[in-house]
Short mmCIF file of C-alpha atoms in Angstrom, two decimals:
data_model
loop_
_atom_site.label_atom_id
_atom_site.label_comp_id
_atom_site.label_asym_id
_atom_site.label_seq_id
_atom_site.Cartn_x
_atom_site.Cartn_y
_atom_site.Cartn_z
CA UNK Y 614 -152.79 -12.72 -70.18
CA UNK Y 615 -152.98 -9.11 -71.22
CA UNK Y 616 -154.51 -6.44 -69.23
CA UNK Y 617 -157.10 -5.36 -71.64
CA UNK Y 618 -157.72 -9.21 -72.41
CA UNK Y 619 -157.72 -10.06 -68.16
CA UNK Y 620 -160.36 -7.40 -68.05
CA UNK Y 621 -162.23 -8.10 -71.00
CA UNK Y 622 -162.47 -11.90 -69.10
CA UNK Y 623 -162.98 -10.22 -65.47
CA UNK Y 624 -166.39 -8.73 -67.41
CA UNK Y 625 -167.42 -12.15 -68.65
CA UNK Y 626 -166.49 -13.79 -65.79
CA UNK Y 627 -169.01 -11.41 -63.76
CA UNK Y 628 -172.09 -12.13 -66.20
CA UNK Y 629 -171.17 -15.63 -64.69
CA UNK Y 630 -170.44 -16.65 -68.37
CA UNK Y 631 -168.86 -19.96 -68.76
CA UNK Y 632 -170.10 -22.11 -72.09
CA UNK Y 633 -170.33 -19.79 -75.35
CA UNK Y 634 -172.33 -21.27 -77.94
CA UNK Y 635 -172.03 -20.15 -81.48
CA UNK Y 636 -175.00 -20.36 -83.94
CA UNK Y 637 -173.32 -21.11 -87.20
CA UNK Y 638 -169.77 -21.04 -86.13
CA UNK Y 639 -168.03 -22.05 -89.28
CA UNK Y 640 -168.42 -18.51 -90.48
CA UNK Y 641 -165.14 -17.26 -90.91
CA UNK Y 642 -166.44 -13.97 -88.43
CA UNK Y 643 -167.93 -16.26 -86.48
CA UNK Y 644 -164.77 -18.72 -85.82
CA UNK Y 645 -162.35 -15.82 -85.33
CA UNK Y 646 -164.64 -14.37 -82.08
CA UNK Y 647 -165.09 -18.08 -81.19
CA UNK Y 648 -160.87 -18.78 -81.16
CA UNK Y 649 -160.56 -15.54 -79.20
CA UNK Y 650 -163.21 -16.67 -76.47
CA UNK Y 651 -160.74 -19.96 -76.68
CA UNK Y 652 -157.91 -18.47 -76.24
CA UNK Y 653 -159.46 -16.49 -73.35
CA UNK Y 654 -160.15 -19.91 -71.22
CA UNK Y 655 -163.68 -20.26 -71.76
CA UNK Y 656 -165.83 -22.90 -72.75
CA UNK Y 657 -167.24 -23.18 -76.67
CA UNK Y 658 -169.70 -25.17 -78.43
CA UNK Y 659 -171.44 -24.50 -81.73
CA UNK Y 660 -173.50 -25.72 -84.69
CA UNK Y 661 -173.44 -25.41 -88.36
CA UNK Y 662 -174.97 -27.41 -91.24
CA UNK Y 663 -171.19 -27.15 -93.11
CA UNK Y 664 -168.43 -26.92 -90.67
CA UNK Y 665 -165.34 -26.24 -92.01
CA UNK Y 666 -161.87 -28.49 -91.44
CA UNK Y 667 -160.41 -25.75 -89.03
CA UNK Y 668 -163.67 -25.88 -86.85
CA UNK Y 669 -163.94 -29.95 -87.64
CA UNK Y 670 -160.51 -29.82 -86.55
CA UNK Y 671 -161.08 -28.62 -83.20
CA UNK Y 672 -164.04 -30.62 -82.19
CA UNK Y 673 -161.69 -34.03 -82.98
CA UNK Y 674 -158.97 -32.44 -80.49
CA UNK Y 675 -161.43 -31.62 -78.07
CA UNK Y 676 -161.44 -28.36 -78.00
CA UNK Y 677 -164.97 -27.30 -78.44
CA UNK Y 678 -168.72 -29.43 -78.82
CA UNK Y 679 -169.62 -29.59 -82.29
CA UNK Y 680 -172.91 -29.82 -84.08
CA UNK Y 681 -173.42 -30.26 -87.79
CA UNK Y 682 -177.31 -29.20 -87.26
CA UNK Y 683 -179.52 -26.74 -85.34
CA UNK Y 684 -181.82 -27.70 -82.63
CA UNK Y 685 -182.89 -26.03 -79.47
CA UNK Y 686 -180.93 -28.91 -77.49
CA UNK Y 687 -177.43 -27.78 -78.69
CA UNK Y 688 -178.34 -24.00 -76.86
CA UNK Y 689 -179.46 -26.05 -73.56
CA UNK Y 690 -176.68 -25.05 -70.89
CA UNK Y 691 -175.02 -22.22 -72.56
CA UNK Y 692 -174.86 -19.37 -70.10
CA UNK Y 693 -174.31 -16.75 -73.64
CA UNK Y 694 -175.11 -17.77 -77.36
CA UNK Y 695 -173.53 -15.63 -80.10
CA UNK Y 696 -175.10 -15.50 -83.70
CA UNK Y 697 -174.20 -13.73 -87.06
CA UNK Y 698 -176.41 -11.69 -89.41
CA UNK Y 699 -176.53 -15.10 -91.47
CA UNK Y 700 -178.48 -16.64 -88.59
CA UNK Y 701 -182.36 -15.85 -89.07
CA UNK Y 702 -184.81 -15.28 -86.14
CA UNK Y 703 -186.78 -18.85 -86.50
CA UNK Y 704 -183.54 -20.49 -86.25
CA UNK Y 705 -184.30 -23.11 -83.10
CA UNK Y 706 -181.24 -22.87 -81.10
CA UNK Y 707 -181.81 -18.76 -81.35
CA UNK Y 708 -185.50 -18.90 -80.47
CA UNK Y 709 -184.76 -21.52 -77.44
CA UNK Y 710 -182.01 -18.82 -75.98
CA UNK Y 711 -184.36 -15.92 -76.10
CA UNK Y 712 -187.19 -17.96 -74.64
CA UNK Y 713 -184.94 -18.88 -71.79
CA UNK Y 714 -183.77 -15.63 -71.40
CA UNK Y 715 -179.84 -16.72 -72.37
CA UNK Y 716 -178.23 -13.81 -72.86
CA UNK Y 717 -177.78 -13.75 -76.37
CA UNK Y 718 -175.40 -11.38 -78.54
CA UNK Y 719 -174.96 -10.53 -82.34
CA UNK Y 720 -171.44 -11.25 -82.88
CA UNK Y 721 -170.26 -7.53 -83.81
CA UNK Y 722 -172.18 -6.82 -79.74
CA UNK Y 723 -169.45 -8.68 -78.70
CA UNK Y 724 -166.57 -7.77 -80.36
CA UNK Y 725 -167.99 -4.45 -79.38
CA UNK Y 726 -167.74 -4.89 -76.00
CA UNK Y 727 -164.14 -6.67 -75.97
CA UNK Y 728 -163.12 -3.49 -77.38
CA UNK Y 729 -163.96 -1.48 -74.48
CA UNK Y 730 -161.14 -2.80 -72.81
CA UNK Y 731 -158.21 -2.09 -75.88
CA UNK Y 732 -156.51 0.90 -78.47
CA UNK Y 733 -159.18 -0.24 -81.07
CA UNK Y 734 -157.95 -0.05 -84.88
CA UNK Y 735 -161.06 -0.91 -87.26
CA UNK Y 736 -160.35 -1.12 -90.63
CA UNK Y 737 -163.44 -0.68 -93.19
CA UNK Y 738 -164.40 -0.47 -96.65
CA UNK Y 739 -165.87 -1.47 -99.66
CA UNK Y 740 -163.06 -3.42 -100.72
CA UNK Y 741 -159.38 -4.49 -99.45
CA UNK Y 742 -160.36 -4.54 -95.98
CA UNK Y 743 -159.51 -7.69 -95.25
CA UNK Y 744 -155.84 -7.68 -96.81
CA UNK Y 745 -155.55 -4.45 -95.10
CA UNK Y 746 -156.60 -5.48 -91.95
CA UNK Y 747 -154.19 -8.64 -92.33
CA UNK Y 748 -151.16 -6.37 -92.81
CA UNK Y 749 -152.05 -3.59 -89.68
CA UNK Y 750 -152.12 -7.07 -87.49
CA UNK Y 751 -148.97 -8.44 -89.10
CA UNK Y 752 -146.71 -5.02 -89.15
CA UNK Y 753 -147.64 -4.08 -85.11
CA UNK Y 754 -147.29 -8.40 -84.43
CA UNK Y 755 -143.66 -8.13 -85.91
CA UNK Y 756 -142.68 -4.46 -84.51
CA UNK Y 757 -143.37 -6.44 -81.15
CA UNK Y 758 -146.69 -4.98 -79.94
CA UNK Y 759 -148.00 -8.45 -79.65
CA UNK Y 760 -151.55 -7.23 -80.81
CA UNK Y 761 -155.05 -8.79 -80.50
CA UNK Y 762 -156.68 -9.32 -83.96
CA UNK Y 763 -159.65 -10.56 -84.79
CA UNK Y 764 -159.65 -10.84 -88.97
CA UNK Y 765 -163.02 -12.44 -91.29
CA UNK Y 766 -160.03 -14.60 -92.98
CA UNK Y 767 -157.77 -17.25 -92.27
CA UNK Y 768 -154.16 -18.30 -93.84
CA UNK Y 769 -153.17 -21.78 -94.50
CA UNK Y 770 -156.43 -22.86 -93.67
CA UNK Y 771 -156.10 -21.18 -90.06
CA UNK Y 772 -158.69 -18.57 -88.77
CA UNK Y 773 -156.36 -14.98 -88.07
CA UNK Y 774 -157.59 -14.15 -84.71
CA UNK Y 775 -155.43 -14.03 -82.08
CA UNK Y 776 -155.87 -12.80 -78.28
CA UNK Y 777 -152.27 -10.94 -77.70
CA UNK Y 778 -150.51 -9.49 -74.26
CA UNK Y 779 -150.57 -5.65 -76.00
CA UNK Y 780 -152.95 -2.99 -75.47
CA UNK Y 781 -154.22 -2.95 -79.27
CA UNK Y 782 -157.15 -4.62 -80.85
CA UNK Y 783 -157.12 -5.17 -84.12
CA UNK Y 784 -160.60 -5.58 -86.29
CA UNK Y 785 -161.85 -6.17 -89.62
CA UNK Y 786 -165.07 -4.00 -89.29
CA UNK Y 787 -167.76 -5.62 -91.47
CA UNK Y 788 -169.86 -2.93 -92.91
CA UNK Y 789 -172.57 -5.47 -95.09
CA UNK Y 790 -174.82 -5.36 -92.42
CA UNK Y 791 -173.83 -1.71 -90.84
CA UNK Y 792 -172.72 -3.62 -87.91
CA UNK Y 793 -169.02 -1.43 -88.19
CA UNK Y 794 -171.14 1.56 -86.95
CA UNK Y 795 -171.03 -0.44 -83.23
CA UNK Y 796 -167.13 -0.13 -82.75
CA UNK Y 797 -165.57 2.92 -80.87
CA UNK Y 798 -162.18 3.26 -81.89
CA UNK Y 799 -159.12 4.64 -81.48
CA UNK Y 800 -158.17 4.37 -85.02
CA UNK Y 801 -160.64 4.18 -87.78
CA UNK Y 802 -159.18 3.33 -91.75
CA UNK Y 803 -161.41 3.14 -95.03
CA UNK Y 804 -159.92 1.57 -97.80
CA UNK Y 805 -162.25 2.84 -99.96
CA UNK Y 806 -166.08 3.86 -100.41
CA UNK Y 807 -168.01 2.12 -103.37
CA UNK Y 808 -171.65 0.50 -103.33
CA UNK Y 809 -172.32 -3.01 -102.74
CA UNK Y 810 -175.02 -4.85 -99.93
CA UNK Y 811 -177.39 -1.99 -101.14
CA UNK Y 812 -180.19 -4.24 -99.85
CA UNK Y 813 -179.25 -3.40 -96.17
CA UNK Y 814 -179.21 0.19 -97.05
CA UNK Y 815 -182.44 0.91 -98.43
CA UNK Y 816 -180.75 0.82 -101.96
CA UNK Y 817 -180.20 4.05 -100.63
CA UNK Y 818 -175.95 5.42 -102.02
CA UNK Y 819 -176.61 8.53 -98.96
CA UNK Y 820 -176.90 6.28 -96.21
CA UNK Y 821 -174.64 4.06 -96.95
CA UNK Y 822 -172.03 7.22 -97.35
CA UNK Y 823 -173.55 8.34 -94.23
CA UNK Y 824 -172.78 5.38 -92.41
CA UNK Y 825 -169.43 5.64 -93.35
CA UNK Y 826 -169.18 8.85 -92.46
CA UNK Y 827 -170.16 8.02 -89.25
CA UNK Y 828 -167.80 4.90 -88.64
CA UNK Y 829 -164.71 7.19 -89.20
CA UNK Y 830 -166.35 10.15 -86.82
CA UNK Y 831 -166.51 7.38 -84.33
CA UNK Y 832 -162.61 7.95 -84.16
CA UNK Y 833 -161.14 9.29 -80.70
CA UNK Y 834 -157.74 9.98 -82.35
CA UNK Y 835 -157.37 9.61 -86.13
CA UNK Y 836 -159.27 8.68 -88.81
CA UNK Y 837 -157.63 7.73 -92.15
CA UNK Y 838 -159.58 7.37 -95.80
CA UNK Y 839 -157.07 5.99 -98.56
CA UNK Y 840 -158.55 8.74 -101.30
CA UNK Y 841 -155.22 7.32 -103.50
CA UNK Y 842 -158.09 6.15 -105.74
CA UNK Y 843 -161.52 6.09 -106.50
CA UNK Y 844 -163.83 9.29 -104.76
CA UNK Y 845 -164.55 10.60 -101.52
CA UNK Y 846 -167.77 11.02 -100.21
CA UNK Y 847 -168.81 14.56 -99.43
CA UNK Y 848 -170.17 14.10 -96.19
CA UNK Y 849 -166.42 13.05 -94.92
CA UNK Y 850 -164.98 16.48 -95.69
CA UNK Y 851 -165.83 18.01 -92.46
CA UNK Y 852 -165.19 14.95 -90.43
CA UNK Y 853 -163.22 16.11 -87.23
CA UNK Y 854 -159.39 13.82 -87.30
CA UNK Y 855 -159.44 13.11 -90.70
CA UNK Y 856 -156.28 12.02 -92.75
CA UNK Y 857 -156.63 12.06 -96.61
CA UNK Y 858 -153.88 9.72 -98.36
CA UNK Y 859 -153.99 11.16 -101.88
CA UNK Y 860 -151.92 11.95 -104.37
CA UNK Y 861 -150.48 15.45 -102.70
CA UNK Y 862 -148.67 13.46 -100.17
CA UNK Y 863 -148.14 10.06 -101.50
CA UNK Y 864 -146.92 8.92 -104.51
CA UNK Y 865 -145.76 6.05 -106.52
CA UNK Y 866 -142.24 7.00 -108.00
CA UNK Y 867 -142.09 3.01 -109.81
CA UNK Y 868 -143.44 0.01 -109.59
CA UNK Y 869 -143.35 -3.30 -110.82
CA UNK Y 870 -144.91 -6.96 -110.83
CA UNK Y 871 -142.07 -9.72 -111.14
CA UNK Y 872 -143.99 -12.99 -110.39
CA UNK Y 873 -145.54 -13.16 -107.81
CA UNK Y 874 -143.20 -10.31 -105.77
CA UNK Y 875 -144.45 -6.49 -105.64
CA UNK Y 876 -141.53 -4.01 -106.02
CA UNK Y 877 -142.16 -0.74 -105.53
CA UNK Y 878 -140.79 2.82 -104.36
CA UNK Y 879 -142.96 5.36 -103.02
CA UNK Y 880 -143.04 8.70 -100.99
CA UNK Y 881 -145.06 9.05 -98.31
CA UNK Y 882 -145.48 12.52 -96.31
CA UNK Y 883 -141.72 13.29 -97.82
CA UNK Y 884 -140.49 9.96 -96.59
CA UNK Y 885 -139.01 7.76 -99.31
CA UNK Y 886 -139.15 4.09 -98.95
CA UNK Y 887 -139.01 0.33 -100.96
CA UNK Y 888 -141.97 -1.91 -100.55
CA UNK Y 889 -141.36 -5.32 -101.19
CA UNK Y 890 -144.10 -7.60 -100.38
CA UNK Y 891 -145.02 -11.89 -102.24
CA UNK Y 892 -148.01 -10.61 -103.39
CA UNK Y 893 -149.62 -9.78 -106.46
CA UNK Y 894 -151.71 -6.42 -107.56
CA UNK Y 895 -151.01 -2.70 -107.42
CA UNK Y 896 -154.43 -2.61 -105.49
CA UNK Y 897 -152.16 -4.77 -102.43
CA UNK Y 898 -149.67 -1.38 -102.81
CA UNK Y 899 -153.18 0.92 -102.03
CA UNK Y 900 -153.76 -1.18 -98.83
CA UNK Y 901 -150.04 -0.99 -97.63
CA UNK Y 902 -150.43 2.67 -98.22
CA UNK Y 903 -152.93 2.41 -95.33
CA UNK Y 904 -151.84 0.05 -93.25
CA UNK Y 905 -148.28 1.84 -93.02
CA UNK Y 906 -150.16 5.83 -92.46
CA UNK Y 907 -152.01 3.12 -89.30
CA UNK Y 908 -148.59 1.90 -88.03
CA UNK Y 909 -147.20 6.08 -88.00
CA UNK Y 910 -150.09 6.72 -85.51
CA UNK Y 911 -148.95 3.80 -83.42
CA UNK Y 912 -145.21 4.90 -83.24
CA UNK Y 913 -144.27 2.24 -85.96
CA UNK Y 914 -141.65 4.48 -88.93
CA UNK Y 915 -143.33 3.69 -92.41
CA UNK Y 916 -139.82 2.74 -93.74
CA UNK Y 917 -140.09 0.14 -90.83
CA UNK Y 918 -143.29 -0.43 -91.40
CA UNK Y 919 -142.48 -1.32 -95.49
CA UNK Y 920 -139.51 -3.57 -94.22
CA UNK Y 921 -141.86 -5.82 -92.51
CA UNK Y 922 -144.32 -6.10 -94.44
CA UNK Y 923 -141.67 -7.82 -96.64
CA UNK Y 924 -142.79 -11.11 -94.92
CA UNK Y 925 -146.55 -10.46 -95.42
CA UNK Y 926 -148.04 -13.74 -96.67
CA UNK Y 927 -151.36 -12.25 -97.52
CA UNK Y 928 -154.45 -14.23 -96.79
CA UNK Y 929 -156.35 -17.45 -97.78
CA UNK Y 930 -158.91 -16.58 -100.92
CA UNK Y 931 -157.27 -13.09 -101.60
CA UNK Y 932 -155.41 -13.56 -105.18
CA UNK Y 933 -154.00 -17.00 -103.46
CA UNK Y 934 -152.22 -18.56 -105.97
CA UNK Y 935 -152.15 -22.99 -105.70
CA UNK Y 936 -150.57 -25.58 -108.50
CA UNK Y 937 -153.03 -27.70 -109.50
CA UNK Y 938 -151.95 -30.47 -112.13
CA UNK Y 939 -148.99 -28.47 -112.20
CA UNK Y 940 -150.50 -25.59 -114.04
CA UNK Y 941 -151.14 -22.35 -111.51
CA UNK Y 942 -154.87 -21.93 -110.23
CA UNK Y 943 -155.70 -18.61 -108.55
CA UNK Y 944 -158.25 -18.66 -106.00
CA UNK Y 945 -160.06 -15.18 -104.65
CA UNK Y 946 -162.75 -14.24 -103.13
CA UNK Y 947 -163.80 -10.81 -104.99
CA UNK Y 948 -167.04 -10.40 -105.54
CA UNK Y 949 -168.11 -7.15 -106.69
CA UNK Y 950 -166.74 -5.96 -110.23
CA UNK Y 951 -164.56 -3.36 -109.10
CA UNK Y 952 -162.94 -6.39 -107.01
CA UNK Y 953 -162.81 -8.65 -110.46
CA UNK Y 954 -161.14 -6.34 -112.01
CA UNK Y 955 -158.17 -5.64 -109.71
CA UNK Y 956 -157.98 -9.62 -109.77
CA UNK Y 957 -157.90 -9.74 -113.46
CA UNK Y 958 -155.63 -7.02 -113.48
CA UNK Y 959 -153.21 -8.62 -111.19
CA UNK Y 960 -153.03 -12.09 -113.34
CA UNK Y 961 -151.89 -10.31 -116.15
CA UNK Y 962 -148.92 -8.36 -114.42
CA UNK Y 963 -147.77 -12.12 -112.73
CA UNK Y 964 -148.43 -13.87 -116.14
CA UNK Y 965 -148.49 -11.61 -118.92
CA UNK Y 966 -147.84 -13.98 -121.99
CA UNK Y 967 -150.65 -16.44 -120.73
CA UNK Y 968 -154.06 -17.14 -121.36
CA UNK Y 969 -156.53 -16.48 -118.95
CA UNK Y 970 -159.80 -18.48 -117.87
CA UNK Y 971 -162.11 -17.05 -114.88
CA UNK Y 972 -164.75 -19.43 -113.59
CA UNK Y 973 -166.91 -17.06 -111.76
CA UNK Y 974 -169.50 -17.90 -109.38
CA UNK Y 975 -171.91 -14.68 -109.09
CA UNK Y 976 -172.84 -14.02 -105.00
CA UNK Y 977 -176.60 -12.96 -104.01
CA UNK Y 978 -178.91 -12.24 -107.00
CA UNK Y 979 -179.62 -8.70 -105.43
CA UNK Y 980 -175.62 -8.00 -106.38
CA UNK Y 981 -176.06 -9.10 -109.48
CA UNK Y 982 -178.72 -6.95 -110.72
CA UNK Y 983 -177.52 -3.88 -108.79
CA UNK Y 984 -174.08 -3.85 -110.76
CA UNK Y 985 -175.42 -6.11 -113.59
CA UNK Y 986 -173.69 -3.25 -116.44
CA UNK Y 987 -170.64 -3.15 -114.40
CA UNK Y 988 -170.24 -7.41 -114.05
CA UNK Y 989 -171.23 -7.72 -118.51
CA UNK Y 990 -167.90 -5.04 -119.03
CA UNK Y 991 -165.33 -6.79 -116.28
CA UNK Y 992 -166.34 -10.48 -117.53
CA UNK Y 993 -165.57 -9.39 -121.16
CA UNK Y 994 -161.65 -8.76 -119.63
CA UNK Y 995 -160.81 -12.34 -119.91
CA UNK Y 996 -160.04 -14.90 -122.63
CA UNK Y 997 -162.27 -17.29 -121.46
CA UNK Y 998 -165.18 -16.67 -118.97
CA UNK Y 999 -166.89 -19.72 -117.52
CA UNK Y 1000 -170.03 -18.97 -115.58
CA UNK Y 1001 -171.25 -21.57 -112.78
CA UNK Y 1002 -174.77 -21.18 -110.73
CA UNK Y 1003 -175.15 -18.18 -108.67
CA UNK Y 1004 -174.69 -18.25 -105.17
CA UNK Y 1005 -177.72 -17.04 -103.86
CA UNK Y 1006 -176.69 -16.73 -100.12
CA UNK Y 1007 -180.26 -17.19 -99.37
CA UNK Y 1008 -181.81 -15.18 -102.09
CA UNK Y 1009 -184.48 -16.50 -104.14
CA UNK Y 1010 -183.52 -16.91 -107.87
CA UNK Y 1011 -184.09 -13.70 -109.72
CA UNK Y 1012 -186.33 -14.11 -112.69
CA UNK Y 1013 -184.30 -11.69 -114.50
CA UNK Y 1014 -180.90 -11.51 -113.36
CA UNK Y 1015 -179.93 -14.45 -113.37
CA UNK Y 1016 -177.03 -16.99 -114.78
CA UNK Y 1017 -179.23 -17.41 -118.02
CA UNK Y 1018 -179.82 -13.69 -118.61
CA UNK Y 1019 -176.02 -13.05 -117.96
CA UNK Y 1020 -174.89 -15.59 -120.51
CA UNK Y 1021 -177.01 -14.26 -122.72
CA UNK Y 1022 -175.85 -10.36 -122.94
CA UNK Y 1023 -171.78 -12.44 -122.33
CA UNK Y 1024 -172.95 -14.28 -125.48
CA UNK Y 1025 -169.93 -12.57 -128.35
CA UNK Y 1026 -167.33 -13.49 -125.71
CA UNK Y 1027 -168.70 -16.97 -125.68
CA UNK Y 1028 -168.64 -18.02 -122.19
CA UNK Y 1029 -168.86 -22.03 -121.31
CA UNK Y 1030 -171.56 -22.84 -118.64
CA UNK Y 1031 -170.99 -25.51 -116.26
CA UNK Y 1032 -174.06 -26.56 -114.62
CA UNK Y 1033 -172.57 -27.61 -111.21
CA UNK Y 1034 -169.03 -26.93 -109.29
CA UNK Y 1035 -167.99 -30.59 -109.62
CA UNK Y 1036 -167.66 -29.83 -113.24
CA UNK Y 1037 -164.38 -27.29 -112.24
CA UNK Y 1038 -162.65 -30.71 -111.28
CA UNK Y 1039 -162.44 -31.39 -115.37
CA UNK Y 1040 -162.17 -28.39 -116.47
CA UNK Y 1041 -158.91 -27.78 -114.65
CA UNK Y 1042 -157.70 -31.03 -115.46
CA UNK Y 1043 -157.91 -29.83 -119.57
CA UNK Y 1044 -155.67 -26.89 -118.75
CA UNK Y 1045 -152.15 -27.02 -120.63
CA UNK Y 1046 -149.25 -24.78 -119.57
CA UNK Y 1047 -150.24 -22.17 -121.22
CA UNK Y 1048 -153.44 -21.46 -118.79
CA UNK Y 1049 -154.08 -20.00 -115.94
CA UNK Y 1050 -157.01 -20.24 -114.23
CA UNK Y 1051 -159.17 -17.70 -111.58
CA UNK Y 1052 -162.30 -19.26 -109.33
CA UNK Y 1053 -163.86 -16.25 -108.62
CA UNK Y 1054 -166.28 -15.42 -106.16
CA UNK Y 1055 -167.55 -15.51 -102.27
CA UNK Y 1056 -169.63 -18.44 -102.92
CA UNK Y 1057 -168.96 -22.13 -102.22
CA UNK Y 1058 -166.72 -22.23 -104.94
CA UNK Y 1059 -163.60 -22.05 -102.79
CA UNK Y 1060 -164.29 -25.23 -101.44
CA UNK Y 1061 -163.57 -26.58 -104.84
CA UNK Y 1062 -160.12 -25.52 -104.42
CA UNK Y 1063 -159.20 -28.12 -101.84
CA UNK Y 1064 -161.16 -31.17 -103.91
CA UNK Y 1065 -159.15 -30.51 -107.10
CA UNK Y 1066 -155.70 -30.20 -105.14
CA UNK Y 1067 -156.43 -33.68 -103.93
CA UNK Y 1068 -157.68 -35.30 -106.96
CA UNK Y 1069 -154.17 -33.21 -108.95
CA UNK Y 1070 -151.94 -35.27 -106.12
CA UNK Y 1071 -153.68 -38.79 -106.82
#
């Protein structure tokens, strides 16, 4: 085992932990911390109403105590329970630890605390962190480095986190909740700065530049903001280690989408290199940008950096493209407009001559009405919208922004409602060879994806 990773258990091992229990561990933050503690040697149960087939999966091999509920009872033994921000404080199993004075741990608090004992890269932003996290982890994994990584996505149905024998950590640092603020690193990238969870930032666009800010100053050695496109927030002009990518030291010379393949050739800090990577969207060139400047600061060459990224298989719900009834069915998770639209505008470069249908599932009323301008001009993009129930995440129904208010101002582009997600399973089944089709959105809609591949193979 790893140094960093021997003393990270060394620590645990002296709070006389043994049995982790997770509160909601089919999260997909929640099951890459739980893997890691795994992989560490540990002991791991955990609960959740809707566990998912990877954590499913591991409960039939015997790898971990499963419970598809919460009670008090399932926290009974555990010597530490971890929760997410999408476990509330009347949840029983969360109540029973702090009543029996378990230690108990928000998720990012232990993350956190694992990264005392690594080279921490964190990788922010508004959008694209996720992808751009994927590819740090994969470029310093194939230059040999054998990194940790602890990602919020999986691939192929498999959670990417991963407890590695190098001295790196690498993290997806979740800023929805402001919980990216609790990370000291070594290396600190932002992908990009727009406005989305307002609600956990007092609707406030100055703290949540300000918190930013402040993730990035966090940096002992670099801190990198990809200003290639969209703006920079003030407050990160005087930021001590800060490295602008931007158009006076990168460039793309050409670029092109054929299929699903990304060609490009670009200039980087004088350097002039081919990217290559199976993916789809000029966005997915912004993020390489980053991830490449990362690997430089690591002692990776970017034209080395660009050859292996050549492999990059992206991530599960990130423009992941599936052949359903034969006909190609693009599954993402984008959930903010800015997101939509670098999805749309990826599915025309891979099929231009082809007619294209997004079935979008809205996430969290408070989203909707915050960006409700921006959502009416991206859902006008497509040929044919289809609108399914919002995903309220826990939000009560809006009595204004809501699906019936947004199919009403969508009304000239004449959007089809479907008034459940088992209604996606026809609809795709209709779809000649001239269609393609997007589920878009954070929501349960994913989970569609998996349904309709079995009923296409039947």
């Amino acid at each position: 085992m790893p140094m960093g990773a021997n003393q990270f258990k060394s620590a645990l091992l002296e709070r006389q932990f043994q049995r982790f229990h997770f509160i909601g561990i089919g999260g997909v933050g929640m099951r890459a911390l739980a893997k890691m503690i795994l992989q560490l040697g540990f002991e791991v149960s955990g609960s959740d109403v809707s566990p998912c087939d990877e954590v499913t999966g591991w409960a039939n091999r015997g790898l971990i105590t499963l419970y598809d509920n919460h009670k008090a009872k399932h926290a009974q033994g555990a010597s530490c329970v971890i929760y997410s921000s999408a476990i509330k404080a009347l949840n029983p199993e969360y109540q029973f630890a702090r009543n029996q004075n378990i230690p108990v741990f928000h998720r990012s608090e232990m993350i956190a605390w694992m990264g005392e004992y690594f080279k921490v890269i964190a990788v922010s932003g508004t959008h694209g962190k996720t992808s751009t996290t994927a590819m740090v982890a994969h470029i310093l994994r194939q230059a040999g480095l054998a990194p940790s990584y602890c990602i919020g996505a999986g691939l192929n149905g498999e959670i990417l986190a991963e407890v590695g024998a190098g001295e790196w950590l690498v993290l997806e640092a979740d800023e929805s909740d402001q919980s990216f603020l609790k990370y000291k690193t070594t290396i600190a990238l932002v992908t990009n700065v727009n406005y989305d969870h307002m609600e956990n930032y007092q609707n406030s666009k100055d703290l949540y530049e300000q918190c930013f800010s402040d993730f990035l100053n966090h940096s002992s050695h670099v801190a990198i903001f990809n200003h290639i496109v969209g703006k920079m927030p003030e407050k990160m002009t005087e930021l001590k280690n800060l490295q602008l990518i931007d158009s006076s030291n990168t460039q793309i010379i050409n670029w092109s989408q054929n299929g699903q393949w990304l060609k490009a050739t670009c200039v980087m800090q004088g350097e002039t290199f081919d990217i290559n990577m199976q993916i789809a969207g000029i966005h997915m060139l912004y993020n390489a940008f980053l991830a490449i400047e990362c690997a430089v600061h690591v002692g990776i060459t970017r034209e080395e950096s660009a050859r292996l990224l050549a492999a990059f298989q992206g991530t599960d719900r990130r423009f992941q493209i599936h052949m359903i009834h034969n006909r190609p069915v693009v599954s993402d998770y984008g959930h903010h407009p800015e997101e939509i639209k670098a999805t749309i505008h990826a599915a025309r470069g891979v099929w231009p001559n082809k007619k294209l249908h997004l079935i979008f599932q809205a996430h969290r009323y408070s989203r909707l009405r915050y960006h409700f301008d921006a959502f009416i001009d991206v859902l006008s993009a497509v040929d044919q919208l289809v609108l399914v129930p919002v995903y309220g995440a826990g939000e009560s129904e809006d009595m204004q922004y809501n699906i019936s208010y947004l199919m009403q101002c969508l009304d000239s582009k004449a959007p089809i409602y479907l008034c459940s997600l088992q209604k996606i399973d026809d609809y795709l089944a209709k779809q000649g060879e001239n269609d393609v089709v997007i589920l878009q959105g954070a929501g349960n809609i994913g989970y569609i994806l998996e349904r309709a591949m079995h009923a296409s193979r039947l």
